[in-house]
Tab-separated table of C-alpha atoms in Angstrom:
chain	number	residue	atom	x	y	z
A	1	MET	CA	14.300	6.070	-38.029
A	2	ARG	CA	17.468	6.437	-36.001
A	3	HIS	CA	18.752	3.315	-34.321
A	4	LEU	CA	18.513	5.182	-31.042
A	5	ASP	CA	14.793	5.781	-31.592
A	6	ALA	CA	14.168	2.072	-31.937
A	7	GLU	CA	16.080	1.417	-28.722
A	8	LEU	CA	14.277	4.184	-26.869
A	9	SER	CA	10.904	2.860	-27.893
A	10	GLN	CA	11.928	-0.631	-26.734
A	11	LEU	CA	12.978	0.867	-23.426
A	12	LYS	CA	9.654	2.657	-23.057
A	13	GLU	CA	7.788	-0.550	-23.769
A	14	LYS	CA	9.775	-2.403	-21.141
A	15	LEU	CA	8.993	0.274	-18.578
A	16	LEU	CA	5.320	0.266	-19.510
A	17	ALA	CA	5.071	-3.490	-19.129
A	18	MET	CA	6.517	-3.013	-15.651
A	19	GLY	CA	4.029	-0.225	-15.013
A	20	GLY	CA	1.233	-2.590	-16.011
A	21	ALA	CA	2.464	-5.176	-13.516
A	22	VAL	CA	2.604	-2.527	-10.775
A	23	GLU	CA	-0.932	-1.408	-11.563
A	24	LYS	CA	-2.185	-4.978	-11.371
A	25	SER	CA	-0.351	-5.502	-8.121
A	26	VAL	CA	-1.910	-2.438	-6.471
A	27	GLU	CA	-5.285	-3.514	-7.818
A	28	HIS	CA	-4.977	-7.045	-6.401
A	29	ALA	CA	-3.761	-5.800	-3.022
A	30	THR	CA	-6.644	-3.390	-2.554
A	31	GLN	CA	-9.294	-5.727	-3.995
A	32	ALA	CA	-8.113	-8.510	-1.683
A	33	LEU	CA	-8.757	-6.210	1.221
A	34	LEU	CA	-12.077	-4.860	-0.020
A	35	LEU	CA	-13.476	-8.260	-1.044
A	36	ARG	CA	-11.866	-10.137	1.875
A	37	ASP	CA	-10.278	-12.439	-0.707
A	38	LEU	CA	-6.926	-13.697	0.625
A	39	SER	CA	-6.027	-15.502	-2.620
A	40	ARG	CA	-5.333	-12.193	-4.326
A	41	PHE	CA	-2.436	-11.453	-2.005
A	42	LYS	CA	-0.597	-14.383	-3.630
A	43	GLU	CA	-0.897	-12.591	-6.970
A	44	VAL	CA	0.770	-9.566	-5.385
A	45	TYR	CA	3.742	-11.631	-4.226
A	46	ALA	CA	4.083	-13.268	-7.643
A	47	LEU	CA	3.972	-9.877	-9.342
A	48	GLU	CA	6.598	-8.540	-6.963
A	49	ALA	CA	9.151	-11.045	-8.265
A	50	GLU	CA	8.314	-9.988	-11.820
A	51	ILE	CA	8.544	-6.286	-10.956
A	52	ASN	CA	11.924	-6.756	-9.277
A	53	ARG	CA	13.293	-8.521	-12.340
A	54	SER	CA	12.047	-5.729	-14.606
A	55	HIS	CA	13.561	-3.127	-12.283
A	56	VAL	CA	17.041	-4.557	-12.763
A	57	GLU	CA	16.531	-5.070	-16.509
A	58	VAL	CA	15.336	-1.518	-17.149
A	59	ASP	CA	18.230	-0.045	-15.170
A	60	ASN	CA	20.728	-2.128	-17.087
A	61	ALA	CA	19.152	-1.191	-20.395
A	62	CYS	CA	19.466	2.510	-19.489
A	63	VAL	CA	23.114	2.258	-18.484
A	64	ASN	CA	23.808	0.332	-21.679
A	65	LEU	CA	22.065	2.877	-23.831
A	66	LEU	CA	23.884	5.772	-22.196
A	67	ALA	CA	27.229	4.026	-22.635
A	68	ARG	CA	26.779	3.004	-26.261
A	69	GLN	CA	24.869	5.930	-27.704
A	70	SER	CA	25.886	8.975	-25.664
A	71	PRO	CA	22.466	10.500	-26.281
A	72	MET	CA	21.940	14.253	-26.055
A	73	ALA	CA	19.265	16.705	-24.999
A	74	ALA	CA	15.729	15.272	-25.119
A	75	ASP	CA	16.937	11.663	-25.518
A	76	LEU	CA	19.232	11.994	-22.558
A	77	ARG	CA	16.477	13.522	-20.449
A	78	LEU	CA	14.117	10.730	-21.412
A	79	ILE	CA	16.587	8.054	-20.314
A	80	ILE	CA	17.224	9.801	-17.004
A	81	ALA	CA	13.455	10.052	-16.527
A	82	VAL	CA	13.182	6.308	-17.179
A	83	ILE	CA	15.820	5.587	-14.509
A	84	LYS	CA	13.830	7.601	-11.983
A	85	ILE	CA	10.409	6.290	-13.000
A	86	ASN	CA	11.803	2.773	-12.782
A	87	ALA	CA	12.789	3.366	-9.156
A	88	ASP	CA	9.339	4.778	-8.363
A	89	LEU	CA	7.550	1.846	-9.985
A	90	GLU	CA	9.605	-0.638	-8.014
A	91	ARG	CA	8.714	1.126	-4.775
A	92	MET	CA	5.050	1.202	-5.714
A	93	GLY	CA	5.311	-2.565	-6.045
A	94	ASP	CA	6.817	-2.672	-2.532
A	95	GLN	CA	3.887	-0.668	-1.220
A	96	ALA	CA	1.448	-3.149	-2.767
A	97	VAL	CA	3.332	-5.838	-0.831
A	98	ASN	CA	3.049	-3.749	2.332
A	99	ILE	CA	-0.694	-3.372	1.789
A	100	SER	CA	-0.849	-7.151	1.472
A	101	HIS	CA	1.036	-7.705	4.732
A	102	ASN	CA	-1.186	-5.243	6.570
A	103	GLY	CA	-4.222	-6.690	4.818
A	104	GLU	CA	-3.392	-10.250	5.873
A	105	TYR	CA	-3.283	-9.189	9.519
A	106	TYR	CA	-6.454	-7.224	9.114
A	107	LEU	CA	-8.430	-10.037	7.488
A	108	ALA	CA	-7.503	-12.464	10.245
A	109	TRP	CA	-10.097	-10.613	12.363
A	110	PRO	CA	-13.811	-10.019	11.883
A	111	GLU	CA	-14.575	-6.889	9.893
A	112	LEU	CA	-14.061	-3.699	11.870
A	113	LYS	CA	-16.245	-1.262	9.979
A	114	PRO	CA	-16.978	-0.814	6.274
A	115	LEU	CA	-13.325	0.281	5.825
A	116	VAL	CA	-14.230	3.982	6.184
A	117	ASP	CA	-13.023	5.839	3.038
A	118	ILE	CA	-10.303	3.391	2.061
A	119	PRO	CA	-12.188	2.084	-0.998
A	120	ILE	CA	-12.556	5.653	-2.319
A	121	MET	CA	-8.918	6.424	-1.608
A	122	ALA	CA	-7.818	3.206	-3.334
A	123	GLU	CA	-9.852	4.137	-6.405
A	124	ARG	CA	-8.403	7.666	-6.546
A	125	VAL	CA	-4.871	6.307	-6.257
A	126	ARG	CA	-5.569	3.738	-8.987
A	127	VAL	CA	-6.652	6.561	-11.302
A	128	MET	CA	-3.478	8.528	-10.439
A	129	VAL	CA	-1.231	5.592	-11.274
A	130	ARG	CA	-3.027	5.003	-14.591
A	131	ALA	CA	-2.848	8.700	-15.476
A	132	ALA	CA	0.865	8.909	-14.624
A	133	LEU	CA	1.656	5.946	-16.868
A	134	ASP	CA	-0.532	7.427	-19.617
A	135	ALA	CA	1.303	10.741	-19.324
A	136	PHE	CA	4.550	8.850	-19.776
A	137	VAL	CA	3.359	6.828	-22.820
A	138	LYS	CA	2.065	9.896	-24.601
A	139	LEU	CA	4.684	12.239	-23.150
A	140	ASP	CA	1.673	14.435	-22.408
A	141	GLU	CA	2.265	17.374	-20.092
A	142	LYS	CA	-1.423	18.118	-19.501
A	143	GLN	CA	-2.039	14.582	-18.328
A	144	ALA	CA	0.985	14.859	-16.049
A	145	GLN	CA	-0.430	18.058	-14.536
A	146	LEU	CA	-3.706	16.255	-13.812
A	147	VAL	CA	-1.814	13.712	-11.730
A	148	LEU	CA	-0.242	16.485	-9.666
A	149	GLU	CA	-3.670	17.936	-8.991
A	150	CYS	CA	-4.980	14.618	-7.624
A	151	ASP	CA	-2.348	14.492	-4.924
A	152	ASP	CA	-4.037	16.995	-2.588
A	153	GLU	CA	-7.337	15.154	-2.696
A	154	VAL	CA	-5.627	11.880	-1.806
A	155	ASP	CA	-3.868	13.545	1.120
A	156	GLN	CA	-7.173	14.898	2.388
A	157	LEU	CA	-8.780	11.483	2.127
A	158	LYS	CA	-5.937	10.014	4.130
A	159	GLN	CA	-6.376	12.677	6.815
A	160	LYS	CA	-10.081	11.877	7.066
A	161	ILE	CA	-9.449	8.127	7.245
A	162	PHE	CA	-6.932	8.703	10.043
A	163	LEU	CA	-9.419	10.703	12.099
A	164	ASP	CA	-12.247	8.215	11.515
A	165	LEU	CA	-10.050	5.307	12.529
A	166	LEU	CA	-8.706	7.059	15.608
A	167	GLY	CA	-12.320	7.402	16.721
A	168	VAL	CA	-12.952	3.700	16.126
A	169	MET	CA	-9.779	2.712	17.982
A	170	LYS	CA	-10.744	4.742	21.028
A	171	GLN	CA	-14.110	2.972	21.292
A	172	SER	CA	-12.543	-0.274	22.425
A	173	PRO	CA	-9.100	-1.829	22.972
A	174	GLU	CA	-10.260	-4.636	20.670
A	175	ASN	CA	-10.332	-2.215	17.762
A	176	VAL	CA	-6.767	-0.966	18.179
A	177	GLU	CA	-4.917	-3.542	16.027
A	178	ARG	CA	-7.373	-3.470	13.169
A	179	GLY	CA	-7.589	0.312	13.214
A	180	LEU	CA	-3.816	0.527	13.064
A	181	ASN	CA	-3.690	-1.960	10.170
A	182	LEU	CA	-6.085	0.181	8.184
A	183	ILE	CA	-4.199	3.366	9.021
A	184	LEU	CA	-1.046	1.726	7.677
A	185	VAL	CA	-2.902	0.687	4.525
A	186	ALA	CA	-4.016	4.301	4.034
A	187	ARG	CA	-0.374	5.355	4.380
A	188	ASN	CA	0.710	2.744	1.833
A	189	LEU	CA	-1.887	4.083	-0.591
A	190	GLU	CA	-0.720	7.630	0.044
A	191	ARG	CA	2.830	6.622	-0.799
A	192	ILE	CA	1.702	5.011	-4.034
A	193	GLY	CA	0.052	8.322	-4.913
A	194	ASP	CA	3.319	10.115	-4.051
A	195	HIS	CA	5.228	7.872	-6.430
A	196	ALA	CA	2.658	8.556	-9.170
A	197	THR	CA	3.292	12.264	-8.533
A	198	ASN	CA	7.037	11.709	-8.870
A	199	ILE	CA	6.460	9.965	-12.202
A	200	ALA	CA	4.349	12.875	-13.460
A	201	GLU	CA	7.122	15.298	-12.453
A	202	ASP	CA	9.695	13.199	-14.288
A	203	VAL	CA	7.532	13.216	-17.416
A	204	ILE	CA	7.419	17.015	-17.302
A	205	PHE	CA	11.188	17.115	-16.795
A	206	ALA	CA	11.732	14.773	-19.756
A	207	LEU	CA	9.500	16.958	-21.902
A	208	ASN	CA	10.918	20.362	-21.304
A	209	GLY	CA	13.964	20.032	-19.126
A	210	VAL	CA	12.297	22.094	-16.441
A	211	ASP	CA	12.486	20.729	-12.953
A	212	ILE	CA	9.166	21.518	-11.297
A	213	ARG	CA	9.912	19.859	-7.996
A	214	HIS	CA	10.121	22.071	-4.971
A	215	ARG	CA	8.607	25.053	-6.749
A	216	GLY	CA	7.762	27.709	-4.181
A	217	ILE	CA	10.101	25.912	-1.906
A	218	ALA	CA	8.994	27.093	1.535
A	219	ARG	CA	6.930	24.201	2.814
A	220	PRO	CA	5.760	24.755	6.386
B	1	MET	CA	44.055	14.768	-13.916
B	2	ARG	CA	41.296	14.506	-16.489
B	3	HIS	CA	38.846	17.367	-16.626
B	4	LEU	CA	36.106	14.812	-16.006
B	5	ASP	CA	37.756	13.746	-12.755
B	6	ALA	CA	37.645	17.293	-11.451
B	7	GLU	CA	33.978	17.558	-12.332
B	8	LEU	CA	33.184	14.199	-10.767
B	9	SER	CA	34.875	15.141	-7.554
B	10	GLN	CA	32.935	18.428	-7.495
B	11	LEU	CA	29.747	16.434	-7.987
B	12	LYS	CA	30.640	14.085	-5.138
B	13	GLU	CA	31.312	17.022	-2.861
B	14	LYS	CA	27.967	18.562	-3.713
B	15	LEU	CA	26.203	15.310	-2.912
B	16	LEU	CA	28.110	14.925	0.324
B	17	ALA	CA	27.203	18.418	1.464
B	18	MET	CA	23.601	17.462	0.833
B	19	GLY	CA	24.133	14.219	2.755
B	20	GLY	CA	25.482	16.271	5.658
B	21	ALA	CA	22.347	18.418	5.655
B	22	VAL	CA	20.154	15.297	5.633
B	23	GLU	CA	22.077	13.811	8.541
B	24	LYS	CA	21.673	17.012	10.537
B	25	SER	CA	17.987	17.111	9.711
B	26	VAL	CA	17.364	13.559	10.934
B	27	GLU	CA	19.401	14.325	14.037
B	28	HIS	CA	17.406	17.494	14.830
B	29	ALA	CA	14.080	15.755	14.245
B	30	THR	CA	14.845	12.871	16.570
B	31	GLN	CA	16.560	14.993	19.217
B	32	ALA	CA	13.593	17.372	19.260
B	33	LEU	CA	11.395	14.424	20.101
B	34	LEU	CA	13.709	12.867	22.662
B	35	LEU	CA	14.532	16.131	24.449
B	36	ARG	CA	11.014	17.570	24.019
B	37	ASP	CA	12.637	20.609	22.389
B	38	LEU	CA	10.240	22.078	19.824
B	39	SER	CA	12.736	24.661	18.555
B	40	ARG	CA	14.720	21.957	16.782
B	41	PHE	CA	11.824	21.216	14.435
B	42	LYS	CA	12.373	24.674	12.923
B	43	GLU	CA	15.895	23.618	12.012
B	44	VAL	CA	14.428	20.636	10.188
B	45	TYR	CA	12.165	22.873	8.101
B	46	ALA	CA	15.037	25.233	7.285
B	47	LEU	CA	17.225	22.301	6.262
B	48	GLU	CA	14.445	20.934	4.071
B	49	ALA	CA	14.558	24.041	1.870
B	50	GLU	CA	18.334	23.665	1.569
B	51	ILE	CA	18.049	19.936	0.763
B	52	ASN	CA	15.430	20.599	-1.916
B	53	ARG	CA	17.656	23.171	-3.579
B	54	SER	CA	20.610	20.770	-3.559
B	55	HIS	CA	18.412	18.018	-4.969
B	56	VAL	CA	17.648	20.057	-8.079
B	57	GLU	CA	21.264	21.261	-8.403
B	58	VAL	CA	22.769	17.787	-8.195
B	59	ASP	CA	20.315	16.405	-10.755
B	60	ASN	CA	21.087	19.234	-13.158
B	61	ALA	CA	24.813	18.773	-12.661
B	62	CYS	CA	24.461	15.072	-13.531
B	63	VAL	CA	22.449	15.702	-16.693
B	64	ASN	CA	24.972	18.340	-17.711
B	65	LEU	CA	27.920	16.082	-17.137
B	66	LEU	CA	26.321	13.235	-19.078
B	67	ALA	CA	25.511	15.560	-21.975
B	68	ARG	CA	28.903	17.249	-22.213
B	69	GLN	CA	31.280	14.433	-21.362
B	70	SER	CA	29.576	11.228	-22.511
B	71	PRO	CA	31.362	9.335	-19.730
B	72	MET	CA	31.929	5.578	-19.990
B	73	ALA	CA	32.060	2.541	-17.714
B	74	ALA	CA	32.927	3.379	-14.099
B	75	ASP	CA	32.390	7.137	-14.567
B	76	LEU	CA	28.986	6.559	-16.096
B	77	ARG	CA	28.011	4.183	-13.288
B	78	LEU	CA	29.143	6.701	-10.704
B	79	ILE	CA	26.970	9.443	-12.206
B	80	ILE	CA	23.947	7.149	-12.368
B	81	ALA	CA	24.576	6.191	-8.748
B	82	VAL	CA	24.674	9.895	-7.843
B	83	ILE	CA	21.287	10.456	-9.527
B	84	LYS	CA	19.786	7.651	-7.450
B	85	ILE	CA	21.483	8.565	-4.194
B	86	ASN	CA	20.332	12.146	-4.712
B	87	ALA	CA	16.710	10.945	-4.875
B	88	ASP	CA	17.157	8.864	-1.723
B	89	LEU	CA	18.728	11.729	0.209
B	90	GLU	CA	15.886	14.039	-0.727
B	91	ARG	CA	13.355	11.499	0.530
B	92	MET	CA	15.283	11.020	3.747
B	93	GLY	CA	14.909	14.771	4.239
B	94	ASP	CA	11.163	14.377	3.683
B	95	GLN	CA	11.062	11.681	6.352
B	96	ALA	CA	12.802	14.003	8.813
B	97	VAL	CA	10.010	16.488	8.069
B	98	ASN	CA	7.438	13.753	8.664
B	99	ILE	CA	9.052	12.899	11.989
B	100	SER	CA	8.780	16.581	12.870
B	101	HIS	CA	5.079	16.728	12.015
B	102	ASN	CA	4.368	13.594	14.034
B	103	GLY	CA	6.634	14.868	16.795
B	104	GLU	CA	4.843	18.204	17.020
B	105	TYR	CA	1.535	16.428	17.568
B	106	TYR	CA	3.118	14.102	20.071
B	107	LEU	CA	4.766	16.838	22.137
B	108	ALA	CA	1.478	18.744	22.448
B	109	TRP	CA	0.511	16.082	25.021
B	110	PRO	CA	2.093	15.020	28.293
B	111	GLU	CA	4.713	12.303	27.860
B	112	LEU	CA	3.233	8.875	27.179
B	113	LYS	CA	6.047	6.587	28.257
B	114	PRO	CA	9.822	6.842	27.926
B	115	LEU	CA	9.400	6.465	24.148
B	116	VAL	CA	9.922	2.688	24.281
B	117	ASP	CA	12.856	1.753	21.986
B	118	ILE	CA	12.608	4.768	19.707
B	119	PRO	CA	15.831	6.374	21.016
B	120	ILE	CA	17.763	3.174	20.280
B	121	MET	CA	16.197	2.856	16.848
B	122	ALA	CA	16.986	6.507	16.054
B	123	GLU	CA	20.621	5.938	17.036
B	124	ARG	CA	20.920	2.803	14.877
B	125	VAL	CA	19.423	4.622	11.901
B	126	ARG	CA	21.789	7.560	12.429
B	127	VAL	CA	24.737	5.179	12.288
B	128	MET	CA	23.345	3.604	9.099
B	129	VAL	CA	23.029	6.987	7.384
B	130	ARG	CA	26.576	7.966	8.382
B	131	ALA	CA	27.961	4.620	7.229
B	132	ALA	CA	26.136	4.844	3.869
B	133	LEU	CA	27.582	8.301	3.203
B	134	ASP	CA	31.021	7.110	4.285
B	135	ALA	CA	30.773	4.152	1.927
B	136	PHE	CA	29.980	6.605	-0.857
B	137	VAL	CA	32.874	9.005	-0.049
B	138	LYS	CA	35.418	6.227	0.091
B	139	LEU	CA	33.685	4.079	-2.529
B	140	ASP	CA	34.187	1.334	0.033
B	141	GLU	CA	32.319	-1.896	-0.597
B	142	LYS	CA	32.919	-3.347	2.875
B	143	GLN	CA	31.401	-0.294	4.499
B	144	ALA	CA	28.425	-0.563	2.142
B	145	GLN	CA	27.922	-4.194	3.167
B	146	LEU	CA	27.864	-3.150	6.825
B	147	VAL	CA	24.944	-0.832	6.077
B	148	LEU	CA	23.016	-3.698	4.515
B	149	GLU	CA	23.575	-5.806	7.611
B	150	CYS	CA	22.117	-3.107	9.897
B	151	ASP	CA	18.788	-3.134	8.086
B	152	ASP	CA	17.459	-6.312	9.718
B	153	GLU	CA	18.191	-5.061	13.206
B	154	VAL	CA	16.355	-1.818	12.515
B	155	ASP	CA	13.345	-3.759	11.201
B	156	GLN	CA	13.289	-5.880	14.349
B	157	LEU	CA	13.443	-2.798	16.546
B	158	LYS	CA	10.494	-1.342	14.658
B	159	GLN	CA	8.515	-4.558	15.157
B	160	LYS	CA	9.190	-4.454	18.892
B	161	ILE	CA	8.244	-0.773	19.142
B	162	PHE	CA	4.974	-1.517	17.316
B	163	LEU	CA	4.054	-4.289	19.758
B	164	ASP	CA	4.998	-2.223	22.814
B	165	LEU	CA	2.951	0.718	21.616
B	166	LEU	CA	-0.063	-1.412	20.706
B	167	GLY	CA	-0.050	-2.574	24.325
B	168	VAL	CA	0.103	1.014	25.575
B	169	MET	CA	-2.704	2.094	23.237
B	170	LYS	CA	-4.985	-0.664	24.469
B	171	GLN	CA	-4.580	0.431	28.079
B	172	SER	CA	-6.628	3.579	27.579
B	173	PRO	CA	-8.359	5.509	24.779
B	174	GLU	CA	-6.303	8.518	25.911
B	175	ASN	CA	-3.155	6.804	24.751
B	176	VAL	CA	-4.343	6.094	21.231
B	177	GLU	CA	-3.241	9.322	19.494
B	178	ARG	CA	0.159	9.474	21.115
B	179	GLY	CA	0.789	5.783	20.524
B	180	LEU	CA	-0.085	6.217	16.864
B	181	ASN	CA	2.207	9.257	16.568
B	182	LEU	CA	5.112	7.230	17.897
B	183	ILE	CA	4.298	4.287	15.629
B	184	LEU	CA	4.418	6.668	12.680
B	185	VAL	CA	7.763	8.042	13.881
B	186	ALA	CA	9.122	4.488	14.038
B	187	ARG	CA	7.938	3.993	10.456
B	188	ASN	CA	9.619	7.221	9.370
B	189	LEU	CA	12.859	6.035	10.941
B	190	GLU	CA	12.509	2.660	9.242
B	191	ARG	CA	12.144	4.394	5.890
B	192	ILE	CA	15.267	6.472	6.511
B	193	GLY	CA	17.083	3.196	7.135
B	194	ASP	CA	15.648	1.812	3.877
B	195	HIS	CA	16.997	4.794	1.963
B	196	ALA	CA	20.425	4.300	3.579
B	197	THR	CA	20.242	0.706	2.351
B	198	ASN	CA	19.422	1.921	-1.162
B	199	ILE	CA	22.457	4.210	-1.054
B	200	ALA	CA	24.712	1.334	0.009
B	201	GLU	CA	23.363	-0.752	-2.883
B	202	ASP	CA	24.044	2.066	-5.317
B	203	VAL	CA	27.622	2.376	-4.039
B	204	ILE	CA	28.150	-1.325	-4.715
B	205	PHE	CA	26.635	-0.910	-8.185
B	206	ALA	CA	28.904	2.070	-8.919
B	207	LEU	CA	31.919	0.082	-7.787
B	208	ASN	CA	31.515	-3.102	-9.723
B	209	GLY	CA	28.548	-2.747	-12.006
B	210	VAL	CA	26.817	-5.580	-10.199
B	211	ASP	CA	23.249	-4.995	-9.247
B	212	ILE	CA	22.750	-6.631	-5.865
B	213	ARG	CA	19.138	-5.616	-5.420
B	214	HIS	CA	16.583	-8.357	-5.312
B	215	ARG	CA	19.164	-11.074	-4.945
B	216	GLY	CA	17.415	-14.342	-4.175
B	217	ILE	CA	14.319	-12.735	-5.453
B	218	ALA	CA	11.584	-14.784	-3.800
B	219	ARG	CA	10.502	-12.597	-0.911
B	220	PRO	CA	7.501	-14.051	0.964
C-alpha cells in the first residue's frame, strides 16, 4: 500500500468522525424541538465545539498532504472534495446551532400546533445527511445520485410548511413569533439538505472529475 | 517571473471578475427591492448563469494548477483559499437570487412600510463584500480584519429588523406575508455578510497560514 493511501484513509476517517458529530448534532437539535426537551440543545452546543476543532484539523491535514505528497488525478480530486465537504459539514453544524436558537425561543411558549410537517422534513433531511456521508465512505455514485433526488422533496415540504404556518400566524397576533420560529427552523433544515446535496456533488466530482453542478444552467 | 506566478495572477483575475458579477448581482437585487423596480431582478438571474459558469471554471483551473505545478507553501495556500472563496462567491450569488424571489413576492403587494432598516443593512453588506474582495486583491490583512469587524453590526441590524417586522406583522393578518418576505430578505443579506466574512478569513489564512476561524471556540 502506498504511503499516500494510508494518509488518505486517515483523512477520510477524520472527516467521517466529523460527519458523525454533525449527524448527532442535527439529530439532537430536531429531537429537542420535537420532544420539547431543552437539555438536548446543550449537546448541540458541545458538539459544535468538537465540529469546529475537526474543521480546522481536516483543513490542515489536507494542506499538509497536498504540500508533502503532490498527489495527482483521483487522489488530488479526493483531497479537494474533502476540503469542500469539510466546509459543508461545518456549516451543517452551524445550522444545527441555529435550529437550537430558534428552538429555544419556540419552546419558551406553549405549543403552537403539532409542528405541521417539520417532523417529516427533519426525518427526510436526516436520511439525506446519512446517505451523503455513506456515498462519501463508499465513494458510491448511485448513492450520491439518490441524495440529489431527495432535494426536491425537501424543498416541497418546506414550501408546504411555510404556507401552513402563514395560515396559523394570520389567525392571531399571538401566533406570529412562534410561527416565525418554526419557519426559520424549516429554513435551517432546508439548508442542511442543501449542504448534503453539495456533499453528494463533491463525491461525484471526486469519482469521475465531472462537475455536475449547474447542469442545464438556466434556473428561472 | 515564474510561470506559476503568471498562472496565479490569471486565476486571481478570474476570481475577481466573478466577485464583480456577485457584487453587481447583490446590488441589483437590493436596488430592485428598494426602488420597486422589477426589471432589475432579471439582471440578477442573468448574472447567476454567468456566476455559475465562472464557479466551475475557477474550480477546474485550481485543480489543474495543483496537478501540473505541485505548488508549495504560500502558493498552495493561495490556491486553496481561491477554492474556498469561489464556493462562497457562488453562494452569495444564490442569496442574491433568493432576495429576488422574496422581493418578487413582496413587490406584488402595496408597500408595507419604508422597509425598516433593510436599506441600511443592504448598504453595510455591500461595503463588506467590496472590502472582502479588496482584501483578496491586495492580499491585505488589515482590510480583511475590517470585514470581520463589520459582521457584528450587520447581525445587530438584522436583529432590529426582525423585531420591527414582528411588530408590524402583529398589527394585522394582512401584514404577515409581506413582513415574512422582508424578514427572509434580511436573512439573505445576513448570509451574504457571513460569506464575506468567510472570504476575509480565507485571505488571512492565505497570507500567514494561520487559521483564525473558531478562535476562542466556546460559542454559547
